[in-house]
PDB file of C-alpha atoms in Angstrom:
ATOM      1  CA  UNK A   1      -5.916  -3.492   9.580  1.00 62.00           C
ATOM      2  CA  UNK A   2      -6.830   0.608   9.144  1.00 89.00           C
ATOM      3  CA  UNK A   3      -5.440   2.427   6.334  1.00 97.00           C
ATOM      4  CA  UNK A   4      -2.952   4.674   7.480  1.00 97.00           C
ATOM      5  CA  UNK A   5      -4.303   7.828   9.158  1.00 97.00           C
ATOM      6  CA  UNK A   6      -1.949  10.389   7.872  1.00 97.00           C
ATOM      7  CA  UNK A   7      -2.181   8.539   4.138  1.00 98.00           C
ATOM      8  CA  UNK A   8      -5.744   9.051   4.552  1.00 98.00           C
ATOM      9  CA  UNK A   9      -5.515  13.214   5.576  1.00 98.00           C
ATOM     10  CA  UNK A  10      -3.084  13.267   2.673  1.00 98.00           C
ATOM     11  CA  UNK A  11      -5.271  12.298   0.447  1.00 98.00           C
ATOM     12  CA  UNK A  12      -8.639  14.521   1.780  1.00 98.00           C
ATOM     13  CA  UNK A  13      -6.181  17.510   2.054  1.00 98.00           C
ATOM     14  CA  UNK A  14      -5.385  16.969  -2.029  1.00 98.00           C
ATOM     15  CA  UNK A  15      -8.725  16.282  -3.096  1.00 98.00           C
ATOM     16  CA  UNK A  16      -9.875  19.540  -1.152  1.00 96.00           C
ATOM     17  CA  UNK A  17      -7.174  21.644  -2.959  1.00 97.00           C
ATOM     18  CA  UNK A  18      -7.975  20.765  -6.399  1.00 97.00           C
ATOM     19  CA  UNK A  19     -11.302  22.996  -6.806  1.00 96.00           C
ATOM     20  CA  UNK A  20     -10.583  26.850  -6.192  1.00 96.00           C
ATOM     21  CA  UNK A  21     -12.690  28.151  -3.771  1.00 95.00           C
ATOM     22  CA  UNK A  22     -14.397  30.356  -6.425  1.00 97.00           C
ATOM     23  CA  UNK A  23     -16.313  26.778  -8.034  1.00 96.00           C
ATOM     24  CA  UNK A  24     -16.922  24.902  -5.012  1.00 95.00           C
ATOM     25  CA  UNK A  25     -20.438  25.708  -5.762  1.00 93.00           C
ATOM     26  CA  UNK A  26     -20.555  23.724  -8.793  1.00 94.00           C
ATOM     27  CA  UNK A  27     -17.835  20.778  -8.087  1.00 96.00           C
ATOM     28  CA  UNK A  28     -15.843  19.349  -5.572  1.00 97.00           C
ATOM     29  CA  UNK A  29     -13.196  16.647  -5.570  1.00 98.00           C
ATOM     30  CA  UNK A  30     -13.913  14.501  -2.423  1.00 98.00           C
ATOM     31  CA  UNK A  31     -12.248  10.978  -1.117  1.00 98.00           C
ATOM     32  CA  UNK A  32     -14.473   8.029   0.150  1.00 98.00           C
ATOM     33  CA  UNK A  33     -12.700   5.643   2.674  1.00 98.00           C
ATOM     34  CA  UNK A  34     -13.409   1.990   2.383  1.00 97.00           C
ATOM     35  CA  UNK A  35     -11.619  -0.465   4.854  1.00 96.00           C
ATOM     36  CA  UNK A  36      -8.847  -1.105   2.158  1.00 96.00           C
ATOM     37  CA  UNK A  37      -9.261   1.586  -0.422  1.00 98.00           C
ATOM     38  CA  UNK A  38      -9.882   5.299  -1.159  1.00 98.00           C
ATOM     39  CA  UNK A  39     -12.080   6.437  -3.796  1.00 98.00           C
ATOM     40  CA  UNK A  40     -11.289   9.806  -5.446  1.00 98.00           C
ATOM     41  CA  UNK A  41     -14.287  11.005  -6.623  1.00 98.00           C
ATOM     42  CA  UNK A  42     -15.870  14.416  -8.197  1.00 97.00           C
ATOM     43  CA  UNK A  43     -18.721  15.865  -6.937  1.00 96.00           C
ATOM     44  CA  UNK A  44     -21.381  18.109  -9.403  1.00 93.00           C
ATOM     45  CA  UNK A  45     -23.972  20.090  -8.174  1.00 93.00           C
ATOM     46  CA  UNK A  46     -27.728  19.073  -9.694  1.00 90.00           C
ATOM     47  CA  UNK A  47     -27.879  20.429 -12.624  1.00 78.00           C
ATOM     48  CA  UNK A  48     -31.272  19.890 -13.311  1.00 73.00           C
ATOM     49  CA  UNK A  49     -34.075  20.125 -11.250  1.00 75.00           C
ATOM     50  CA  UNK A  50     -36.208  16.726 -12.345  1.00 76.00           C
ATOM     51  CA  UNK A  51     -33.079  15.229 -11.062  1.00 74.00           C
ATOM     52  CA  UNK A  52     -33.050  16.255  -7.516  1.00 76.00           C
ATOM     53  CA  UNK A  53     -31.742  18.404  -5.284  1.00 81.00           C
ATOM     54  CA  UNK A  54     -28.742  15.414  -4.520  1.00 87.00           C
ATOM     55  CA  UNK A  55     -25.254  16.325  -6.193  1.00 91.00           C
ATOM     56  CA  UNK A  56     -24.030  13.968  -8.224  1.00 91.00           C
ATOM     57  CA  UNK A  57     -20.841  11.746  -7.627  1.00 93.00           C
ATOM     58  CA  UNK A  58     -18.777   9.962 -10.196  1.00 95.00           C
ATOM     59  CA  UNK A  59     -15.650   7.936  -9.578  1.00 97.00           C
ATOM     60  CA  UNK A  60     -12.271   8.851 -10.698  1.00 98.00           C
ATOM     61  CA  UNK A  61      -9.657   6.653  -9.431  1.00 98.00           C
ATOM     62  CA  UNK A  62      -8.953   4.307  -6.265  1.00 98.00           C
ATOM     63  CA  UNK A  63      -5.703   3.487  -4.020  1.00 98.00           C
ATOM     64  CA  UNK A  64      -5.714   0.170  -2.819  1.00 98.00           C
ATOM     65  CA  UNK A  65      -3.427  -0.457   0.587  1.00 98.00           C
ATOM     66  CA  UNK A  66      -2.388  -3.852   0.846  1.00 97.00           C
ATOM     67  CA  UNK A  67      -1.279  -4.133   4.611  1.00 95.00           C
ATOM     68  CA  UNK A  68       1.451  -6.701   4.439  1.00 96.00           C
ATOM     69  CA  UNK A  69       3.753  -4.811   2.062  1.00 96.00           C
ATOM     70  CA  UNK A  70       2.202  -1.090   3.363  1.00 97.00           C
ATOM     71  CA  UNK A  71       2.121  -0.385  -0.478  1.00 98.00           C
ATOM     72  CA  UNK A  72      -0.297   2.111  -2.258  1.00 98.00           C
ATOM     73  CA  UNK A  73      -1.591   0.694  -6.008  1.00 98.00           C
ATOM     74  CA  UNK A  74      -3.510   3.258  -8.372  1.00 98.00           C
ATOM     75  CA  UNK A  75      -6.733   1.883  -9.987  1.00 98.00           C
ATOM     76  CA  UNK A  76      -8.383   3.814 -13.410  1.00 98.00           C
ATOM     77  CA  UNK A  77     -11.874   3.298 -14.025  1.00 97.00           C
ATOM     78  CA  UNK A  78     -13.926   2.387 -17.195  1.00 96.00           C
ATOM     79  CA  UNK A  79     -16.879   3.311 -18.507  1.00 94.00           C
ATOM     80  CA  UNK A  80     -18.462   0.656 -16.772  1.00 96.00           C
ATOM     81  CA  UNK A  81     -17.415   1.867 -13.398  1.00 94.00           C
ATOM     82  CA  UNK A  82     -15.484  -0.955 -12.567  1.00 97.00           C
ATOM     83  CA  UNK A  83     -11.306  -0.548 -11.635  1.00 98.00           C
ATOM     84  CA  UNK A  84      -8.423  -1.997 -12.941  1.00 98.00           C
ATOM     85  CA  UNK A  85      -4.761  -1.713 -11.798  1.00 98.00           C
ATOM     86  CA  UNK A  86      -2.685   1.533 -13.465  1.00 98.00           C
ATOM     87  CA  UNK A  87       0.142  -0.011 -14.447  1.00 95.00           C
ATOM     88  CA  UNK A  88       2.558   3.149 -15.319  1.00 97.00           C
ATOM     89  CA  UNK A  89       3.026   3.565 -11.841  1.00 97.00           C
ATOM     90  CA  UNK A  90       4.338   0.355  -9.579  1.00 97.00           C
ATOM     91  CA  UNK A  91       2.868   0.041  -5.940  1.00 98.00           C
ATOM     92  CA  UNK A  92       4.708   2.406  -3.688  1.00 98.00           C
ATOM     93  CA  UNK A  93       4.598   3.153   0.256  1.00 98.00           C
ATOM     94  CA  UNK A  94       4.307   6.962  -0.785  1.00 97.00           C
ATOM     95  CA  UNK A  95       0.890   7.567  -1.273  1.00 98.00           C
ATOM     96  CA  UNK A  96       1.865  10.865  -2.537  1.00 98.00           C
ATOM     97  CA  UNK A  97       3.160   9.813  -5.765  1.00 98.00           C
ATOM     98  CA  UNK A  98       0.040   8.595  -6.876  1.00 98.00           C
ATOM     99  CA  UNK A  99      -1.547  11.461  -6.206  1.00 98.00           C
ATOM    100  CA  UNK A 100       0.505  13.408  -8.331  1.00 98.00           C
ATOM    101  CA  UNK A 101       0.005  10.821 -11.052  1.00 98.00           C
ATOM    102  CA  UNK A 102      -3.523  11.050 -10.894  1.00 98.00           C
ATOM    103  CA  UNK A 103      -2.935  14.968 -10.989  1.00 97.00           C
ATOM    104  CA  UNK A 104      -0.650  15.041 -14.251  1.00 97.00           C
ATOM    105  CA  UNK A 105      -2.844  12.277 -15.431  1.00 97.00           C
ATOM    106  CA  UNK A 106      -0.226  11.947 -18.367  1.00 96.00           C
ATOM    107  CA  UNK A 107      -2.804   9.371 -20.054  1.00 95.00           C
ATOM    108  CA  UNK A 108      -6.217  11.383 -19.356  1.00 96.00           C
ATOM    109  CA  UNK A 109      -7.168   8.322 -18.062  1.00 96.00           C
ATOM    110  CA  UNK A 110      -8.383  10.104 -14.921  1.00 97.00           C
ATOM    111  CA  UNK A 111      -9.900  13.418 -15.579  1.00 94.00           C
ATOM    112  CA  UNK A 112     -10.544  13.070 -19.183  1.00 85.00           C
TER     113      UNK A 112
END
C-alpha cells in the first residue's frame, strides 16, 4: 500500500518552508519517499571543492506509516545513521504532529 498522498505533500510543503528563501543557496530541508517511510533530510551545498560539485545530504529524522493502523511513528537518528523509534511522541494518524515535534525538537535530538 502507498503512503498517503496528501501526508506526503504535507510533509514536502514543511520541509520546503523551513529554509528562508534568502539561504536556499547554502541548505535546504528536503523529504525522500520510500514505499513505507519519509526521510527528512538537510541538504548543504559543497563546501569544498576536492569534494565535488554534489551537495551533501544528511539524515534527520524518518516517519514510518504502518498501513493497517494508518498511524505515523517518528524515528531519531544516531551517529551511526541508523533510526530508532522517538518515543515522546506515540504513533498518531496526524502526520502533522510529528512534524511539529521534529520542529520544536524539545530534545535536540533532531537538529542538534
Amino acid at each position: 500500500m502507498a503512503l498517503p498522498d496528501l501526508d506526503v505533500a504535507r510533509v514536502q510543503r514543511w520541509c520546503a518552508a523551513r529554509v528562508p528563501d534568502h539561504a536556499l543557496h547554502q541548505v535546504r530541508v528536503e523529504c525522500v519517499v520510500a514505499p513505507t517511510h519519509l526521510t527528512v533530510i538537510e541538504r548543504r551545498a559543497p563546501w569544498r571543492e576536492d569534494y565535488g560539485p554534489e551537495w551533501s545530504s544528511f539524515p534527520i529524522a524518518r516517519l514510518r506509516y504502518t498501513a493497517v493502523r494508518k498511524t505515523w511513528a517518528l524515528y531519531w537518528r544516531d551517529r551511526n545513521l541508523r533510526f530508532h523509534l522517538y518515543d515522546r511522541v506515540a504513533a498518531t494518524p496526524s502526520v502533522a504532529e510529528l512534524l511539529e515535534e521534529i520542529g520544536r525538537d524539545p530534545t535536540g535530538i533532531f537538529w542538534g
